[in-house]
Coordinates of N, CA and C in Angstrom, one line a residue:
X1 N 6.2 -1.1 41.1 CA 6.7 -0.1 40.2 C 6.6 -0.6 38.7
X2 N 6.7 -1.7 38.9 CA 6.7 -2.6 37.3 C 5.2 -2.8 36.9
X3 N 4.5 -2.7 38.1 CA 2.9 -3.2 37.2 C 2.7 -1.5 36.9
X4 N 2.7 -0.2 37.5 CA 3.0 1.3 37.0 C 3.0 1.7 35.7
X5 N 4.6 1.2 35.8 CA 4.9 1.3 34.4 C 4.4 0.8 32.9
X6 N 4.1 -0.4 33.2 CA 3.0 -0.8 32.5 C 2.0 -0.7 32.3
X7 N 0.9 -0.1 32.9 CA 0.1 0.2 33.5 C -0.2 1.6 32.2
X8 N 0.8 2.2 32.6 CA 1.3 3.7 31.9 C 1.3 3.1 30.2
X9 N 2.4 2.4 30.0 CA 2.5 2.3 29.0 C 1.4 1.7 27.7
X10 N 0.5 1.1 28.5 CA -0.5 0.1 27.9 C -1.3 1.4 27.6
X11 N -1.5 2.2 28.6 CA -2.3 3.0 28.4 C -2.0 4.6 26.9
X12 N -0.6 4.3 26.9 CA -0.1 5.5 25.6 C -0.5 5.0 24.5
X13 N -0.5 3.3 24.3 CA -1.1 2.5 23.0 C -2.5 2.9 22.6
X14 N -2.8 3.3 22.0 CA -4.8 3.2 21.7 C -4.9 1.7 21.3
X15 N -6.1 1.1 22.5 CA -6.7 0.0 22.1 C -7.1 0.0 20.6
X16 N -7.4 1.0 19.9 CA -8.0 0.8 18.4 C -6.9 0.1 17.4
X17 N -5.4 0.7 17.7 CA -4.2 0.3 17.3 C -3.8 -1.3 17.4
X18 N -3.7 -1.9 18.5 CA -3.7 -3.0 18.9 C -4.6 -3.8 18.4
X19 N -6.0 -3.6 18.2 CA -7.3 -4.2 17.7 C -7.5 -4.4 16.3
X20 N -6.5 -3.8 15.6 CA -6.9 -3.1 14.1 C -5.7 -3.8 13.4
X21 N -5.9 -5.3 12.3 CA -4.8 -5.8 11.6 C -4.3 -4.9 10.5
X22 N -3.2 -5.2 10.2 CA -2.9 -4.5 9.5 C -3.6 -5.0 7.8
X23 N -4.1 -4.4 7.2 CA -5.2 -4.9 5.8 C -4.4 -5.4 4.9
X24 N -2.8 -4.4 4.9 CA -1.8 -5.3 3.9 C -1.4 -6.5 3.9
X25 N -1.9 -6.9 4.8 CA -1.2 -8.7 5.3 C -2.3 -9.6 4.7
X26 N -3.3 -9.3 4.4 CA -4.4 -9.9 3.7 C -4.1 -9.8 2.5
X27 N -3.4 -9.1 1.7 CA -3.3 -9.5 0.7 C -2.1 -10.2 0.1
X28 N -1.3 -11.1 1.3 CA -0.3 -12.3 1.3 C -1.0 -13.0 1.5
X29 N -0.4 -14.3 1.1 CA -1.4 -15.6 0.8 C -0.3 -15.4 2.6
X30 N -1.7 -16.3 3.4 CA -1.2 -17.1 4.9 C 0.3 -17.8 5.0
X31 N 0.4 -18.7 3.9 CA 1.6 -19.5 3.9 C 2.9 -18.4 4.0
X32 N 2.7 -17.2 3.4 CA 4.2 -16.7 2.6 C 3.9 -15.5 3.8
X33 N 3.3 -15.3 5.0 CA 3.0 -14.1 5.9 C 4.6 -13.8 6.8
X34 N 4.9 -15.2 7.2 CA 5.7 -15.2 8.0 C 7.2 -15.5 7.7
X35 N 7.3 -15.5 6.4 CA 8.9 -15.8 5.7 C 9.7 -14.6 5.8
X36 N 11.0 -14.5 5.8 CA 11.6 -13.7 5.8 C 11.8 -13.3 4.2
X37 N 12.3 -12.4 3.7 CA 12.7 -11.9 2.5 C 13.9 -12.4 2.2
X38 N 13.4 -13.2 0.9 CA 14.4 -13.7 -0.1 C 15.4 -13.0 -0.9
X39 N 14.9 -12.0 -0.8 CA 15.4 -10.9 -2.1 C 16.1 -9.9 -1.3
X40 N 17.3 -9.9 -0.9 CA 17.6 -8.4 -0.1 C 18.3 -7.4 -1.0
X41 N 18.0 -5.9 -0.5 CA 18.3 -5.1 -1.5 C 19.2 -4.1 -1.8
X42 N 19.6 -4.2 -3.0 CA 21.3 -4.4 -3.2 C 21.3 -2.4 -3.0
X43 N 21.9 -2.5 -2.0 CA 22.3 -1.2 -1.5 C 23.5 -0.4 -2.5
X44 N 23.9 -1.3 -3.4 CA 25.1 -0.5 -4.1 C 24.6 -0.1 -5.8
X45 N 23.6 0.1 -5.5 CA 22.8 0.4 -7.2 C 23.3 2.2 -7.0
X46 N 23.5 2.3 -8.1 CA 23.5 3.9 -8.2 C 22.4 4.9 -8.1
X47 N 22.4 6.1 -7.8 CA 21.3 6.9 -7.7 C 20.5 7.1 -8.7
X48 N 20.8 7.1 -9.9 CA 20.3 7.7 -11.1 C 19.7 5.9 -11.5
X49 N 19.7 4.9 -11.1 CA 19.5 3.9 -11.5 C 17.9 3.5 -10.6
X50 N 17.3 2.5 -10.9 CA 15.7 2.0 -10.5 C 16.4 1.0 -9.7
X51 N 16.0 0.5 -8.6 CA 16.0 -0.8 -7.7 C 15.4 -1.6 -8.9
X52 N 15.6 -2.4 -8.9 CA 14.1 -3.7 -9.4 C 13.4 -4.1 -8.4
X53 N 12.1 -4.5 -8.8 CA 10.8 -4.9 -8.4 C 11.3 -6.4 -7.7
X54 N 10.8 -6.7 -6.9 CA 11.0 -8.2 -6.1 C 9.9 -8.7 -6.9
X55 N 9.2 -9.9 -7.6 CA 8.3 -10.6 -8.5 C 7.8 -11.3 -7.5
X56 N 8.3 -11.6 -6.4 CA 7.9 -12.7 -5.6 C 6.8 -12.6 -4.4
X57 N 6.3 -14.0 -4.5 CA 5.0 -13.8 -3.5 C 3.2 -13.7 -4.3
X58 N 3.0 -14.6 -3.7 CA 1.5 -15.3 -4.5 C 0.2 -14.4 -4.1
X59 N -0.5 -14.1 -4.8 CA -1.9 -13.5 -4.7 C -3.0 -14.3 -4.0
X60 N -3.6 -13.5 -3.3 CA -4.8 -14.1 -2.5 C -6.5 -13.9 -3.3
X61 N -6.5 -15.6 -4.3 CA -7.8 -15.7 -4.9 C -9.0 -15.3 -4.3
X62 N -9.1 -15.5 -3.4 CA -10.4 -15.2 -2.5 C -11.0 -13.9 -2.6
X63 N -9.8 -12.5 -2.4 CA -10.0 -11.6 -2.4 C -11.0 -11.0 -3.5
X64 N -11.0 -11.7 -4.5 CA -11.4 -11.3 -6.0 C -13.3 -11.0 -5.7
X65 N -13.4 -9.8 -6.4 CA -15.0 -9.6 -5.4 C -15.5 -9.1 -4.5
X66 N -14.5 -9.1 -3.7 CA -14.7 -8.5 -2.0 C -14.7 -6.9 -2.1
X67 N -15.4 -6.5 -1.4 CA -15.5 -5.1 -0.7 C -14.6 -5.1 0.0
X68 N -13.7 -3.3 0.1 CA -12.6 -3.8 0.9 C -12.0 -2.0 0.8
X69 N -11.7 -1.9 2.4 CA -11.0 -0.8 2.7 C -9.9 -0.7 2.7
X70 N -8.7 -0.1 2.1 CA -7.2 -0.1 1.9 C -6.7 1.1 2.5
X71 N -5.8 1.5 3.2 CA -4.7 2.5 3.4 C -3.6 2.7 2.7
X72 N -3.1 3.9 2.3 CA -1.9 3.5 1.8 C -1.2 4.9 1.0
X73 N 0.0 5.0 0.2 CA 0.6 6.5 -0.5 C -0.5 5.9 -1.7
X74 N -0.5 7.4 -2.6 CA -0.9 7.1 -4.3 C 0.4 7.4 -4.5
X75 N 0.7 6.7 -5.7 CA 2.2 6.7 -6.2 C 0.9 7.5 -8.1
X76 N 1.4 8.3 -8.3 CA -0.1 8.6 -9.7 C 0.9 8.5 -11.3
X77 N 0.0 7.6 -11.8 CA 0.4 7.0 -13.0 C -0.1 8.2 -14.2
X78 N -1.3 8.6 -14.0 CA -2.4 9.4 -15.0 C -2.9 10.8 -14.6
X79 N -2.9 11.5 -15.0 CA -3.6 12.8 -14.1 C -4.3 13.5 -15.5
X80 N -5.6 14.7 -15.2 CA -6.0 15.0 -16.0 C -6.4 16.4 -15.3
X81 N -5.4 17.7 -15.9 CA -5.7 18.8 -15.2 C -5.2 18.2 -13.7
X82 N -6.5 18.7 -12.6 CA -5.8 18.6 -10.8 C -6.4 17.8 -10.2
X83 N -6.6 16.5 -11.1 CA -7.0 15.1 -10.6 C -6.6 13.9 -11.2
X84 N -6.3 13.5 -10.3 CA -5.6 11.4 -10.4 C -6.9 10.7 -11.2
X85 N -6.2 10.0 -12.2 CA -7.4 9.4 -12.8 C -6.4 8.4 -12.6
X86 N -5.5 7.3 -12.4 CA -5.0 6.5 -12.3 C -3.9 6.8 -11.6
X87 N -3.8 5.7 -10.5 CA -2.5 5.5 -9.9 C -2.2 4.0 -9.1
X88 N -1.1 3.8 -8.2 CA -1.1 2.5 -7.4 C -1.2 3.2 -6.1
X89 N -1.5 2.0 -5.4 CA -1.3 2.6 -3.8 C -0.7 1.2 -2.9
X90 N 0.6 2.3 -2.6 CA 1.2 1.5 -2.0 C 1.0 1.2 -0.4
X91 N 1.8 0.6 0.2 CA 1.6 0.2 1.6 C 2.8 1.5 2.9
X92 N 3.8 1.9 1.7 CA 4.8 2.6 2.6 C 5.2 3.9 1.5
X93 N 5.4 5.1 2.2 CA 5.8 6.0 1.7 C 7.2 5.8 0.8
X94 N 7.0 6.6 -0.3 CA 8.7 6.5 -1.2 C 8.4 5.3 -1.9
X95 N 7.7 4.3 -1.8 CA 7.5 3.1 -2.9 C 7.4 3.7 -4.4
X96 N 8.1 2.9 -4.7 CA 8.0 3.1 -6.6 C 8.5 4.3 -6.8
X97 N 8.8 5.1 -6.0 CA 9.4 6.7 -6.1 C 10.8 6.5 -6.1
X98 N 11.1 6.4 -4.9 CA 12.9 6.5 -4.0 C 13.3 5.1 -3.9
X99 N 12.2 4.3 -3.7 CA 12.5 2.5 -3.3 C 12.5 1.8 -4.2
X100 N 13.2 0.6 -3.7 CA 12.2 -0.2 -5.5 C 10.8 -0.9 -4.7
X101 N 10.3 -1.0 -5.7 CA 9.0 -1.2 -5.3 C 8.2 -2.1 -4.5
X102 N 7.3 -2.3 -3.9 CA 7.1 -3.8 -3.1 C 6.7 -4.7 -4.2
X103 N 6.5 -6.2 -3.5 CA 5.9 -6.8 -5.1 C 4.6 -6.5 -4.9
X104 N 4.6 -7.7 -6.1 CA 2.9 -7.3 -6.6 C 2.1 -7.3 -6.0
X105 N 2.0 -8.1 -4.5 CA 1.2 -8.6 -4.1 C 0.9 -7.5 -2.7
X106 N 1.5 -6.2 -3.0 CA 1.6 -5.1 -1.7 C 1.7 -3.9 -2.8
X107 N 0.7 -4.0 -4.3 CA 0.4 -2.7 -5.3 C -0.8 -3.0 -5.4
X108 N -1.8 -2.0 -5.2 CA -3.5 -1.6 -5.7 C -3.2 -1.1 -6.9
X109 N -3.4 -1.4 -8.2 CA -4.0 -0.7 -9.4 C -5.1 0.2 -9.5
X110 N -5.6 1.6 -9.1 CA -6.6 2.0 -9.2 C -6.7 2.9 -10.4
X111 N -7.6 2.5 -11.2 CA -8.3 3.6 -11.9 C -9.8 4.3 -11.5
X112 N -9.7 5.3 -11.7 CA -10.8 5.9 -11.4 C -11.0 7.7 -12.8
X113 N -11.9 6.9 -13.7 CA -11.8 8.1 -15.1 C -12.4 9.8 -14.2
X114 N -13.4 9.7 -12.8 CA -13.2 11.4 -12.2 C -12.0 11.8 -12.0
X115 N -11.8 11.0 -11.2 CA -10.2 11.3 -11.0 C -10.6 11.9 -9.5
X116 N -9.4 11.4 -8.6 CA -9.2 11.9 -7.2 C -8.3 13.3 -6.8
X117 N -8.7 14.0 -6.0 CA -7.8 15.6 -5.7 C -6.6 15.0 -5.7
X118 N -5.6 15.7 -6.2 CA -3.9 15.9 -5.9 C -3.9 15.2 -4.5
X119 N -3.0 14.2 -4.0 CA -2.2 14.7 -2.6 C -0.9 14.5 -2.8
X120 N -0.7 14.9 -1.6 CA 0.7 15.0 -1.4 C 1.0 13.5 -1.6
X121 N 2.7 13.2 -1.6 CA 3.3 11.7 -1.5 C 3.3 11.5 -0.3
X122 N 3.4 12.2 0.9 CA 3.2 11.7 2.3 C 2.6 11.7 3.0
X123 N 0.9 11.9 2.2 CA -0.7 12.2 2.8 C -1.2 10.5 2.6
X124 N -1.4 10.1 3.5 CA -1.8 8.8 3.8 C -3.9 8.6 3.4
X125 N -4.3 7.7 2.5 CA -5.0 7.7 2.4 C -6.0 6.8 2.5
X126 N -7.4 6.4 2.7 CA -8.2 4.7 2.1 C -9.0 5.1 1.4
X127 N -8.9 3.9 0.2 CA -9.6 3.5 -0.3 C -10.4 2.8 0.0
X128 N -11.6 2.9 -1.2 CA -12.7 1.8 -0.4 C -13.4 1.1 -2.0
X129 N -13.8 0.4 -2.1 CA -14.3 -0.4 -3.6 C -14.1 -2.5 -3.7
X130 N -14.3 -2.7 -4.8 CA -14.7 -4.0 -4.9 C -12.7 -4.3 -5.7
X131 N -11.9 -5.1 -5.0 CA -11.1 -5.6 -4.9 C -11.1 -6.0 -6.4
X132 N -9.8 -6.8 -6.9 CA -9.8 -7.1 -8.3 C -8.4 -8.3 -8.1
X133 N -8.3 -9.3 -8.5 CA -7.0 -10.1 -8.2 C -6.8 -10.1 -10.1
X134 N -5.8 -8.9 -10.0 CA -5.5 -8.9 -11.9 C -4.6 -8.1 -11.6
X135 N -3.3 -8.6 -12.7 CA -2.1 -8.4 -12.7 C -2.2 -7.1 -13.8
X136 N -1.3 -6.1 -13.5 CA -1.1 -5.2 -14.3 C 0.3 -4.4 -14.2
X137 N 0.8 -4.6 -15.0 CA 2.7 -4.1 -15.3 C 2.2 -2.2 -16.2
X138 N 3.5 -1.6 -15.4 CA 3.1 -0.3 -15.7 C 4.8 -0.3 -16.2
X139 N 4.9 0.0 -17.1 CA 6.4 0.0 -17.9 C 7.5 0.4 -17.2
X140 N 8.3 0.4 -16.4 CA 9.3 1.4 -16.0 C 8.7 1.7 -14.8
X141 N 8.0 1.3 -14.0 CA 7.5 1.6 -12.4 C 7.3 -0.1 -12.0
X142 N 6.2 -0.6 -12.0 CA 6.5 -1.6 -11.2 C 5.1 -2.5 -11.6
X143 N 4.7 -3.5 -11.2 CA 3.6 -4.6 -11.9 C 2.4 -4.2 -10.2
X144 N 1.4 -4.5 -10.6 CA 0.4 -4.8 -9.6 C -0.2 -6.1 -9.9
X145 N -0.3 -6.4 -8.8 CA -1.1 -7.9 -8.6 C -2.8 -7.9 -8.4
X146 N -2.8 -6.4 -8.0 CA -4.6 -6.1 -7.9 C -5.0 -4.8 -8.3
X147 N -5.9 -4.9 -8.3 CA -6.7 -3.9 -8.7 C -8.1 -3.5 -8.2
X148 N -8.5 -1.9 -7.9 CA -9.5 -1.9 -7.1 C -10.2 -0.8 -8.2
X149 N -11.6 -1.3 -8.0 CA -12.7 -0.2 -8.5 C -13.5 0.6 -7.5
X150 N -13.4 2.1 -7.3 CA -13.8 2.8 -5.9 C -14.9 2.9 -6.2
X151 N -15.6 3.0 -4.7 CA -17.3 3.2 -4.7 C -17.6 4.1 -4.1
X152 N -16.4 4.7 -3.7 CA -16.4 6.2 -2.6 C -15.3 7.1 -3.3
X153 N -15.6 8.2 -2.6 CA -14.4 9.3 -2.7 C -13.3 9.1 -1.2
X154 N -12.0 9.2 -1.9 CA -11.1 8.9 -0.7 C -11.4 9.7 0.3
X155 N -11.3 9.1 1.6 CA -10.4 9.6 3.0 C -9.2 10.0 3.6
X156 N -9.2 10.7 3.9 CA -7.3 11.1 4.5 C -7.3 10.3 5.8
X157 N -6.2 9.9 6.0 CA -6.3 9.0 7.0 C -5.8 10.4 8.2
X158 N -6.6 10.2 9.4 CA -6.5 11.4 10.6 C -6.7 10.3 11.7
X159 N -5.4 10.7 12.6 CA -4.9 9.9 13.8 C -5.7 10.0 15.0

């Protein structure tokens, strides 16, 4: 009954799922992957008030250069008419919106002067372009630790 059930269950997973790292973890240095969080968050901040940004957690040099596909929300900094010409993209929905923000080292900086279609905040998307390890503070929202230049038009991510 027990090998069944398993059997079953292995089978509701998509091997693609299991096979497939998650991309945001690459952009943690190896050492700091498996720490717990330093910073816990202070649940008694008022509504009308910003979380603060956690600062902590080291950038991965290597990345700088790389071609590289990312998933993730647009949080949109710039728009011109009914396209994004600048935004971040985060790893989890409601970042920099409702939450405080992840740190730097879990924000893409993207500019792009066409500018990308509107989406929604809960339309999941990848990026694709040449990686950037450079710091960028957006006043009153939150700092990025990278930045990407796209070589494509985005994808919606479809399950």
């Amino acid at each position: 009954m027990l090998r069944i059930l398993c059997f079953v269950f292995a089978g509701l997973i998509s091997p693609i799922v299991l096979a497939t790292p998650n991309p945001w973890l690459s952009l943690v240095p190896e050492l700091e992957r498996d720490q717990p969080n330093q910073n816990p968050i202070n649940h008694q901040i008022q509504l009308d008030e910003r979380a603060p940004q956690i600062k902590s957690g080291g950038l991965v040099q290597a990345l700088n250069g790389q071609d590289m596909r990312m998933p993730g929300f647009v949080v949109p900094l710039e728009s011109d008419g009914d396209k994004i010409t600048e935004f971040f993209l985060v790893p989890f929905f409601g970042a920099c919106l409702h939450l405080p923000p992840p740190p730097p080292n879990q924000i893409i900086h993207v500019r792009h002067p066409a500018g990308i279609d509107m989406v929604e905040p809960w339309e999941v998307i990848w990026i694709s372009g040449e990686m950037q390890v450079k710091a960028t503070d957006v006043e009153g929202i939150a700092s990025a630790g990278y930045a990407m230049s796209l070589n494509k038009d985005i994808e919606f991510y479809v399950p």
